[in-house]
């Protein structure tokens, strides 16, 4: 133990001793009556978090939160220390999504706060519950712009990017602030919450007897929100009248853990379903009623579509484009302002999905479905044709040398499908799109990806959050570019000995490695990275088991071994530099400037 660590241990022991016995799970001795025991804001914060059930915190410490992290660890909150706050935030968000309780991120002031805020903003957009707790500098010189250490008006910067933001200035307010932050993160549509705790508040000292009076047991932290009966009736009437109905399952349904209820509804009605990316596996991708391969047909032909925890946002062409203008929508969502946002919604049902599906299942015997008997068989025929074509593509590429994305995926697909309980984290452009298409999921909440914003740089954090929150094995399939955003946090996987395998598809670039520098000045093109880079050596530096693979059989063997190992593994997959196209499946979103440049 270094001197610094010793100092921290002593600090932590000191505060343990001054905390009243029996209130924090540690066997603290009773304080001497001659000297009233005292606690700091940090003790109160740790205890307030424990009282709402927080048992894990992700973060990166420094002034002014280091002592707090030691105290929290001492009080039974597992602390997962990262190399970059953004990744710690991605981990907290994934923890929140998988457990349906807020994930907690701890950051230092100014830059640490800003780095973490990107993840909190991303969590808000994705409806993941999380709380970013950040230390902040003394208020007065910040407000007077007097130039103080890491002085930044963090609360006001956070406000437009999060669901709710609070500042605590005095220790007496900490328990209330924590409960409010928790409720804000989890209630209604979940999201990111910012909790600003000033340095004086963290360091403030109170008599513990006084502090004791501040705590209360919050009642019903996440109340059910059942839908209005009239809304359920309206929706059921429309569904019963449909000739070609379909259910689009979104990650809101995965979050709400309603797979059993959805399964009952689908089985009872015979309505086919189409999962959004992170909802793959809520119901099995390859089940008889899965319309996963018939997305265009659903958009063009369905007369009634039920959106179950899915938004009609850009990922569903905002209800425009291919969508049939006559399609009617039933939307099951917890957020009333989502309704009518891109298309007229004929039957909104506002409530938590669990209560909503209960109400719909209860009503179901009163309705007779009028589904066209040819609808499901036609989707099944189409599914067969499309799947055969897709399988052919994998077979055609299975032995390509150098490997391309499909070669690698032809090796990975059978291994992952034989290990359905492995959580798949996935980011990149082609690596994301092709993996999503290739790997069928059969269990809910087993696919975590760049989601609503389609951002890069969520991989290591999400893999760590998933492994810590569930204890399950995780495989992260990463493009080389995507991995670069968060690669240093592979070392966090190693330090915490997590059962995470990181698979890097190295094609040497953003999209691919064959970009041409139009100026001819010898610099790499903007999209060019390094196709000869040996990412496996990065794993060696931190003691992971590593592989460098150039053939599908090597890849398949490595992945099987890695999953069996249940420890940190890095597999560097050598692809050809020409594998992959610009922006993967969403190239159409690029402005078309390059066509106008004459080289
Ligand atoms: P996807 O990208 O999979 O379509 P989105 O994130 O766009 O998913 O949509 C998820 C939707 O689920 C959001 O509109 C959100 O309000 C809703 N939602 C989240 N939690 C619940 C819940 N418990 N009950 C009902 N709806 C929910
Ligand atoms: Mg690449």
XYZ file of C-alpha atoms and ligand atoms in Angstrom:
627
model
C 0.000 0.000 0.000
C 1.400 3.428 -0.917
C 1.472 6.287 1.570
C -1.374 7.942 -0.290
C -3.468 4.807 -0.028
C -2.621 4.534 3.657
C -3.725 8.100 4.133
C -7.003 7.351 2.406
C -7.570 4.283 4.506
C -6.951 6.338 7.653
C -9.321 9.030 6.481
C -11.968 6.501 5.778
C -11.494 4.807 9.137
C -11.701 8.158 10.853
C -15.031 8.995 9.327
C -16.298 5.485 10.047
C -15.477 5.981 13.700
C -17.331 9.245 13.901
C -20.482 7.900 12.293
C -23.176 6.708 14.689
C -23.122 2.959 15.107
C -25.652 0.882 13.288
C -26.599 3.334 10.584
C -24.235 2.426 7.797
C -23.686 -1.303 7.854
C -20.183 -0.919 9.304
C -19.428 -1.952 12.835
C -18.564 1.509 14.020
C -17.785 1.909 17.709
C -20.172 4.079 19.720
C -18.886 7.666 20.014
C -17.670 8.897 23.347
C -20.439 10.992 24.974
C -17.871 13.653 25.960
C -17.273 14.507 22.304
C -20.397 14.459 20.171
C -19.707 12.394 17.073
C -19.552 14.293 13.845
C -20.102 13.447 10.227
C -19.165 15.185 6.988
C -21.316 15.908 3.967
C -19.507 13.004 2.328
C -20.711 10.568 5.018
C -24.249 11.852 4.614
C -24.082 11.516 0.830
C -22.829 7.929 1.006
C -25.528 6.972 3.465
C -28.267 8.729 1.498
C -27.258 6.759 -1.597
C -27.295 3.491 0.325
C -30.742 4.325 1.669
C -32.202 4.435 -1.839
C -30.454 1.180 -2.652
C -27.430 2.386 -4.625
C -24.738 -0.271 -4.327
C -22.458 0.617 -7.268
C -20.842 3.805 -8.451
C -18.798 4.382 -11.608
C -16.398 7.276 -11.801
C -13.019 8.897 -11.877
C -11.870 10.735 -8.795
C -9.805 13.791 -7.925
C -10.531 17.108 -6.188
C -13.050 17.372 -4.531
C -14.534 13.844 -4.538
C -11.618 11.521 -3.718
C -12.383 11.158 -0.022
C -16.031 10.661 -0.833
C -15.159 7.712 -3.084
C -13.207 6.088 -0.233
C -16.037 6.668 2.221
C -18.627 5.324 -0.232
C -16.506 2.229 -0.867
C -16.159 1.740 2.867
C -19.933 1.991 3.306
C -20.654 -0.807 0.874
C -20.932 1.003 -2.446
C -18.826 -0.815 -5.038
C -16.640 1.752 -6.790
C -15.584 1.068 -10.371
C -12.802 3.514 -11.195
C -12.323 4.424 -14.868
C -9.702 6.128 -17.030
C -12.194 8.491 -18.652
C -15.404 9.935 -17.210
C -17.339 9.476 -20.426
C -16.879 5.728 -20.198
C -17.769 5.698 -16.512
C -20.954 7.498 -17.549
C -21.700 4.983 -20.303
C -21.291 2.243 -17.690
C -23.660 3.988 -15.273
C -26.223 4.436 -18.059
C -26.034 0.774 -19.065
C -26.299 -0.235 -15.408
C -29.440 1.912 -15.204
C -30.930 0.415 -18.355
C -30.316 -3.182 -17.292
C -31.444 -2.867 -13.679
C -34.201 -0.248 -14.082
C -32.652 1.652 -11.171
C -30.449 4.715 -11.610
C -26.797 4.038 -12.428
C -24.505 6.454 -10.607
C -21.567 8.338 -12.094
C -19.119 10.283 -9.917
C -17.031 13.046 -11.510
C -14.689 15.813 -10.451
C -15.334 19.443 -11.294
C -14.940 21.235 -14.665
C -13.476 18.932 -17.330
C -14.333 15.718 -15.485
C -17.878 16.989 -15.145
C -18.025 17.893 -18.860
C -16.570 14.547 -19.937
C -19.180 12.745 -17.873
C -21.971 15.007 -19.062
C -21.726 13.646 -22.615
C -22.777 10.248 -21.255
C -25.505 11.749 -19.065
C -26.884 13.617 -22.083
C -26.755 10.396 -24.110
C -28.571 8.581 -21.303
C -31.289 11.222 -21.337
C -31.814 10.878 -25.089
C -31.958 7.091 -24.729
C -34.266 7.055 -21.663
C -31.665 5.338 -19.452
C -31.940 6.250 -15.761
C -28.716 7.587 -14.280
C -27.473 10.199 -11.827
C -24.259 12.078 -12.429
C -22.925 13.332 -9.105
C -20.225 15.898 -9.585
C -18.194 17.833 -7.104
C -18.072 21.526 -7.909
C -16.006 24.440 -6.745
C -16.978 27.097 -4.231
C -19.919 29.087 -5.617
C -19.096 32.706 -4.845
C -15.968 33.115 -7.052
C -17.699 31.183 -9.840
C -20.681 33.511 -9.779
C -18.415 36.590 -9.690
C -16.158 35.155 -12.437
C -13.142 35.596 -10.175
C -11.156 32.670 -11.561
C -11.225 29.843 -9.043
C -9.881 26.291 -9.207
C -11.890 24.406 -11.826
C -14.514 27.102 -11.624
C -17.438 26.328 -13.912
C -21.154 26.989 -13.597
C -21.829 23.276 -13.891
C -25.488 23.276 -12.900
C -26.499 25.669 -15.649
C -24.390 23.894 -18.245
C -25.990 20.572 -17.365
C -29.597 21.818 -17.336
C -30.435 21.750 -21.063
C -28.886 18.308 -21.537
C -30.478 16.351 -18.706
C -33.902 15.446 -17.431
C -33.397 17.295 -14.148
C -30.543 19.101 -12.407
C -30.140 20.003 -8.746
C -27.442 21.609 -6.639
C -26.864 20.890 -2.963
C -25.158 23.642 -1.013
C -25.449 22.320 2.519
C -25.266 18.870 4.068
C -28.742 19.180 5.611
C -30.201 19.001 2.088
C -28.280 15.944 0.872
C -30.824 13.209 1.730
C -33.643 15.152 0.075
C -31.476 15.901 -2.964
C -30.566 12.243 -3.422
C -34.187 11.124 -3.200
C -35.256 13.829 -5.645
C -32.495 12.885 -8.085
C -33.465 9.219 -7.814
C -37.142 9.922 -8.423
C -36.367 12.198 -11.357
C -34.125 9.612 -13.015
C -36.590 6.771 -12.690
C -40.065 8.268 -12.827
C -42.070 8.590 -16.020
C -39.681 8.452 -18.975
C -36.325 7.622 -17.396
C -33.305 9.813 -18.062
C -30.092 11.387 -16.867
C -30.083 13.571 -13.765
C -27.340 15.904 -12.650
C -26.595 16.385 -8.957
C -24.116 19.144 -8.212
C -22.487 18.934 -4.783
C -20.282 21.844 -3.836
C -16.916 21.402 -2.161
C -18.057 23.188 1.021
C -21.114 20.941 1.180
C -19.004 17.780 0.854
C -16.622 18.952 3.545
C -19.172 20.458 5.934
C -19.250 18.892 9.398
C -22.395 18.178 11.399
C -23.090 16.516 14.694
C -24.146 13.027 13.835
C -27.194 13.165 16.100
C -28.432 16.107 14.042
C -27.537 14.385 10.773
C -29.446 11.313 11.891
C -32.699 13.290 11.867
C -32.277 14.134 8.174
C -32.779 10.631 6.825
C -36.123 9.199 5.798
C -37.271 6.065 3.998
C -38.765 7.223 0.705
C -42.042 5.488 -0.126
C -42.632 3.909 -3.551
C -39.614 5.226 -5.456
C -40.954 4.050 -8.801
C -44.746 4.057 -8.727
C -46.765 2.183 -11.322
C -48.540 4.423 -13.837
C -51.540 2.460 -15.113
C -53.256 3.687 -18.282
C -56.738 5.180 -18.474
C -59.346 2.449 -19.187
C -60.819 4.469 -22.077
C -57.393 4.592 -23.766
C -57.073 0.831 -23.467
C -60.543 0.317 -24.971
C -59.738 2.645 -27.899
C -56.501 0.795 -28.584
C -58.064 -2.650 -28.322
C -60.876 -1.714 -30.716
C -58.373 -0.545 -33.313
C -56.152 -3.614 -32.872
C -59.139 -5.952 -33.167
C -60.193 -4.277 -36.427
C -56.753 -4.649 -38.066
C -56.230 -6.839 -41.109
C -52.429 -6.620 -41.171
C -51.323 -5.597 -37.699
C -47.756 -5.572 -36.376
C -46.067 -4.741 -33.089
C -42.859 -2.747 -33.107
C -40.959 -3.537 -29.923
C -38.590 -0.837 -28.701
C -35.993 -0.683 -25.975
C -38.625 0.894 -23.696
C -40.195 -2.582 -23.601
C -36.831 -4.170 -22.879
C -36.309 -1.662 -20.080
C -39.777 -2.323 -18.654
C -39.059 -6.092 -18.538
C -42.394 -6.970 -20.134
C -41.190 -9.881 -22.266
C -43.562 -12.347 -20.602
C -46.577 -10.092 -21.048
C -45.682 -9.295 -24.656
C -45.212 -12.980 -25.318
C -48.695 -13.687 -23.965
C -50.196 -10.893 -26.051
C -48.462 -12.040 -29.220
C -49.402 -15.664 -28.681
C -53.026 -14.807 -27.871
C -53.515 -12.462 -30.839
C -51.114 -13.992 -33.386
C -49.820 -10.504 -34.251
C -46.276 -10.495 -35.704
C -43.545 -8.384 -34.133
C -40.570 -6.378 -35.294
C -37.849 -5.481 -32.764
C -35.815 -2.287 -32.785
C -32.078 -2.794 -32.416
C -31.806 -3.018 -28.626
C -35.161 -4.782 -28.381
C -33.789 -7.746 -30.310
C -34.357 -10.764 -28.083
C -37.257 -9.305 -26.059
C -39.115 -11.923 -28.063
C -36.895 -14.332 -30.005
C -35.524 -12.906 -33.271
C -36.129 -16.224 -34.973
C -39.557 -17.007 -33.504
C -42.440 -17.946 -35.864
C -44.068 -14.512 -35.468
C -40.853 -12.519 -35.847
C -41.054 -10.056 -38.749
C -37.450 -9.003 -38.249
C -36.596 -9.585 -41.906
C -39.781 -7.917 -43.176
C -39.302 -4.366 -41.971
C -40.127 -2.750 -45.315
C -43.252 -4.867 -45.730
C -44.481 -3.867 -42.278
C -43.907 -0.210 -43.124
C -45.585 -0.471 -46.500
C -48.459 -2.818 -45.747
C -49.465 -2.847 -42.075
C -52.772 -1.135 -41.466
C -52.324 -0.949 -37.684
C -48.955 -0.756 -35.962
C -48.543 -0.979 -32.194
C -45.487 0.899 -30.955
C -44.531 -0.776 -27.679
C -41.852 1.375 -26.003
C -40.519 2.506 -29.390
C -40.371 6.036 -30.735
C -41.332 6.936 -34.254
C -38.040 8.828 -34.588
C -35.365 8.762 -37.324
C -34.742 5.075 -36.687
C -38.275 4.466 -38.026
C -38.001 7.150 -40.740
C -40.117 9.371 -38.474
C -43.180 7.613 -39.877
C -42.455 9.046 -43.346
C -40.704 7.671 -46.432
C -41.588 4.029 -46.940
C -44.389 4.163 -44.406
C -47.868 3.734 -45.732
C -49.695 7.061 -45.196
C -52.832 5.124 -44.200
C -51.187 3.096 -41.434
C -52.830 3.776 -38.087
C -50.747 3.742 -34.921
C -51.365 2.575 -31.389
C -48.602 3.928 -29.169
C -47.901 2.404 -25.772
C -45.599 4.793 -23.965
C -45.049 6.365 -20.594
C -44.383 9.829 -22.019
C -47.468 11.788 -23.144
C -45.441 14.382 -25.089
C -44.158 11.637 -27.401
C -47.612 11.230 -28.919
C -48.237 12.772 -32.368
C -44.604 13.824 -32.546
C -44.125 12.673 -36.156
C -47.382 11.018 -37.176
C -50.928 11.217 -35.950
C -51.391 8.546 -33.291
C -54.905 7.095 -33.450
C -54.760 5.336 -30.095
C -52.242 6.600 -27.537
C -52.050 4.586 -24.328
C -50.072 6.458 -21.707
C -48.805 4.372 -18.843
C -45.967 2.140 -17.793
C -45.784 -0.773 -20.187
C -46.180 -3.380 -17.518
C -49.508 -1.927 -16.308
C -50.586 -1.211 -19.899
C -49.992 -4.774 -21.053
C -51.779 -6.100 -17.965
C -54.797 -3.995 -18.897
C -54.659 -5.073 -22.553
C -54.318 -8.747 -21.657
C -57.256 -8.445 -19.281
C -59.381 -6.827 -21.986
C -58.346 -9.259 -24.697
C -61.108 -11.903 -24.211
C -63.700 -9.196 -25.012
C -62.353 -8.721 -28.547
C -62.276 -10.793 -31.693
C -59.305 -10.222 -33.990
C -59.990 -9.712 -37.694
C -56.476 -10.364 -38.983
C -56.195 -11.411 -42.628
C -55.308 -15.138 -42.480
C -52.780 -14.640 -45.302
C -50.818 -11.888 -43.488
C -48.592 -13.956 -41.195
C -47.926 -16.747 -43.754
C -46.879 -14.111 -46.304
C -44.437 -12.620 -43.782
C -43.139 -16.094 -42.970
C -42.535 -16.870 -46.653
C -40.719 -13.581 -47.056
C -38.677 -14.232 -43.912
C -37.563 -17.589 -45.313
C -36.479 -16.033 -48.618
C -34.662 -13.116 -46.996
C -32.930 -15.319 -44.435
C -31.780 -17.717 -47.146
C -30.327 -14.803 -49.110
C -28.582 -13.521 -46.012
C -27.185 -16.958 -45.168
C -25.874 -17.163 -48.725
C -24.045 -13.868 -48.276
C -22.338 -15.230 -45.166
C -21.440 -18.480 -46.950
C -20.090 -16.622 -49.994
C -17.773 -14.598 -47.766
C -16.956 -17.317 -45.246
C -13.488 -18.001 -46.589
C -12.476 -14.600 -47.965
C -8.830 -13.639 -47.462
C -8.134 -11.157 -46.070
C -11.309 -11.417 -44.022
C -14.099 -8.902 -44.488
C -16.904 -8.068 -42.037
C -19.064 -10.948 -43.287
C -16.206 -13.456 -43.029
C -15.657 -12.498 -39.418
C -19.375 -12.576 -38.701
C -19.806 -15.985 -40.284
C -17.396 -17.199 -37.582
C -18.911 -15.162 -34.742
C -22.614 -15.787 -35.401
C -22.716 -19.500 -34.474
C -20.588 -18.959 -31.356
C -22.779 -16.163 -29.996
C -26.007 -17.913 -30.893
C -24.768 -21.004 -29.015
C -24.147 -18.745 -25.990
C -27.413 -16.773 -25.809
C -26.802 -15.592 -22.256
C -23.738 -13.584 -23.284
C -24.538 -9.869 -23.444
C -23.547 -8.381 -26.789
C -22.238 -4.817 -26.852
C -21.840 -3.474 -30.354
C -20.581 -0.279 -31.974
C -18.986 0.912 -35.172
C -20.475 1.686 -38.571
C -20.338 -1.483 -40.690
C -19.384 -3.460 -37.581
C -22.584 -2.274 -35.924
C -24.939 -2.725 -38.857
C -23.592 -6.050 -40.041
C -23.401 -7.578 -36.556
C -26.958 -6.469 -35.809
C -28.137 -8.141 -39.005
C -26.077 -11.290 -38.563
C -26.512 -12.236 -34.912
C -29.962 -13.369 -33.769
C -30.800 -12.626 -30.158
C -33.053 -14.837 -28.100
C -33.004 -13.202 -24.662
C -34.137 -9.715 -23.628
C -31.642 -6.959 -22.675
C -28.724 -8.859 -24.187
C -27.902 -6.338 -26.897
C -26.520 -2.892 -26.065
C -25.458 -0.558 -28.832
C -25.028 3.065 -29.881
C -28.817 3.411 -29.910
C -30.805 6.603 -30.432
C -27.982 9.022 -31.242
C -25.996 6.351 -33.121
C -22.916 7.616 -31.299
C -19.467 6.036 -31.247
C -17.526 5.633 -28.028
C -19.903 3.722 -25.792
C -18.216 0.327 -26.010
C -15.904 -0.171 -23.053
C -18.171 1.713 -20.644
C -21.285 -0.208 -21.673
C -19.447 -3.536 -21.566
C -18.219 -2.780 -18.049
C -21.632 -1.566 -16.871
C -23.280 -4.689 -18.296
C -20.761 -7.057 -16.683
C -20.909 -5.310 -13.296
C -24.701 -4.928 -13.221
C -25.480 -8.515 -14.236
C -22.392 -10.618 -13.496
C -22.862 -12.112 -16.971
C -20.254 -12.594 -19.673
C -20.076 -9.776 -22.197
C -18.730 -9.731 -25.739
C -18.129 -6.282 -27.233
C -17.853 -6.266 -31.007
C -16.124 -3.054 -31.979
C -14.978 -1.340 -35.119
C -11.338 -0.221 -34.835
C -12.426 3.392 -34.961
C -15.174 2.924 -32.362
C -12.757 1.114 -30.046
C -10.366 4.067 -30.243
C -12.774 6.347 -28.403
C -12.774 4.265 -25.275
C -9.866 1.835 -25.708
C -7.967 2.914 -22.606
C -10.825 1.693 -20.470
C -10.019 -1.828 -21.605
C -7.570 -1.512 -18.710
C -10.561 -1.057 -16.375
C -11.921 -4.407 -17.572
C -8.538 -5.893 -16.653
C -8.190 -4.172 -13.267
C -11.617 -5.405 -12.199
C -11.069 -8.823 -13.837
C -14.429 -8.631 -15.590
C -15.749 -11.400 -17.864
C -15.550 -9.183 -20.947
C -14.216 -10.110 -24.365
C -13.483 -7.237 -26.711
C -13.429 -8.163 -30.397
C -11.920 -5.490 -32.652
C -12.673 -5.567 -36.366
C -9.593 -3.827 -37.735
C -10.097 -2.574 -41.266
C -7.783 0.353 -40.598
C -10.217 3.189 -40.672
C -13.425 4.981 -40.024
C -15.750 3.038 -42.364
C -12.698 1.479 -44.085
C -8.973 1.971 -44.477
C -8.769 2.951 -48.145
C -9.510 6.678 -47.905
C -7.439 8.915 -50.196
C -5.970 12.229 -49.066
C -7.167 14.564 -51.826
C -4.331 17.069 -51.219
C -1.566 14.546 -51.790
C 0.485 16.032 -48.911
C 1.285 12.599 -47.554
C -0.904 12.759 -44.442
C -3.395 9.961 -43.864
C -6.899 10.600 -45.226
C -9.423 11.830 -42.648
C -10.935 8.360 -42.392
C -7.650 6.437 -42.319
C -6.427 4.746 -39.137
C -3.948 1.877 -39.021
C -4.758 -1.462 -40.605
C -1.441 -2.914 -39.395
C -1.982 -1.858 -35.777
C -1.755 -4.753 -33.319
C -4.551 -4.018 -30.861
C -3.893 -7.329 -29.121
C -0.652 -5.863 -27.728
C -2.720 -3.255 -25.923
C -4.406 -6.138 -24.131
C -0.990 -7.650 -23.332
C -0.006 -4.425 -21.567
C -2.773 -4.947 -19.025
C -2.510 -8.684 -18.575
C -5.519 -9.751 -20.647
C -5.644 -12.958 -22.640
C -5.142 -11.822 -26.218
C -5.473 -13.170 -29.737
C -4.538 -11.880 -33.159
C -6.622 -13.698 -35.769
C -6.535 -13.640 -39.543
C -8.878 -16.528 -40.407
C -12.460 -17.393 -39.454
C -11.431 -20.659 -37.813
C -8.904 -18.844 -35.599
C -11.591 -16.315 -34.717
C -14.164 -18.946 -33.871
C -11.699 -20.863 -31.656
C -10.561 -17.671 -29.914
C -14.106 -16.522 -29.190
C -15.135 -19.891 -27.778
C -12.081 -19.934 -25.504
C -12.669 -16.334 -24.478
C -16.266 -16.919 -23.403
C -15.253 -20.024 -21.446
C -12.478 -18.086 -19.692
C -14.839 -15.522 -18.070
C -12.061 -12.982 -17.793
C -10.642 -10.037 -19.754
C -9.873 -10.993 -23.373
C -8.976 -8.921 -26.408
C -9.301 -10.414 -29.899
C -7.734 -8.402 -32.712
C -9.487 -9.427 -35.924
C -7.506 -8.589 -39.032
C -9.782 -7.466 -41.864
C -8.843 -6.163 -45.278
C -8.622 -2.375 -45.484
C -11.255 -2.344 -48.227
C -13.946 -4.014 -46.132
C -16.790 -1.647 -45.242
C -18.507 1.319 -46.835
C -18.924 4.897 -45.742
C -21.350 5.258 -42.813
C -22.510 1.627 -43.043
C -26.282 1.458 -43.587
C -26.865 5.156 -43.024
C -24.693 6.604 -45.774
C -27.784 8.368 -47.104
C -27.553 10.794 -44.168
C -24.297 12.294 -45.516
C -24.436 15.537 -47.460
C -23.164 14.702 -50.930
C -20.262 17.155 -51.185
C -17.499 14.819 -52.353
C -19.194 14.116 -55.672
C -18.622 17.773 -56.534
C -14.887 17.759 -55.875
C -12.736 17.126 -58.942
C -9.529 15.355 -58.041
P -36.096 2.270 -29.708
O -34.878 3.026 -30.153
O -35.818 0.857 -29.368
O -37.261 2.482 -30.622
P -36.697 4.442 -27.974
O -35.646 4.784 -26.972
O -36.774 5.280 -29.189
O -36.545 2.903 -28.311
O -38.116 4.497 -27.286
C -38.329 4.021 -26.015
C -39.655 4.554 -25.546
O -40.044 3.794 -24.432
C -39.614 6.016 -25.120
O -40.583 6.767 -25.830
C -39.931 5.964 -23.626
O -40.737 7.040 -23.201
C -40.662 4.653 -23.497
N -40.549 4.027 -22.184
C -39.481 3.926 -21.387
N -39.758 3.248 -20.272
C -41.064 2.905 -20.355
C -41.946 2.198 -19.517
N -41.577 1.690 -18.351
N -43.226 2.042 -19.938
C -43.636 2.552 -21.110
N -42.831 3.227 -21.942
C -41.567 3.398 -21.583
Mg -12.881 0.484 -39.087
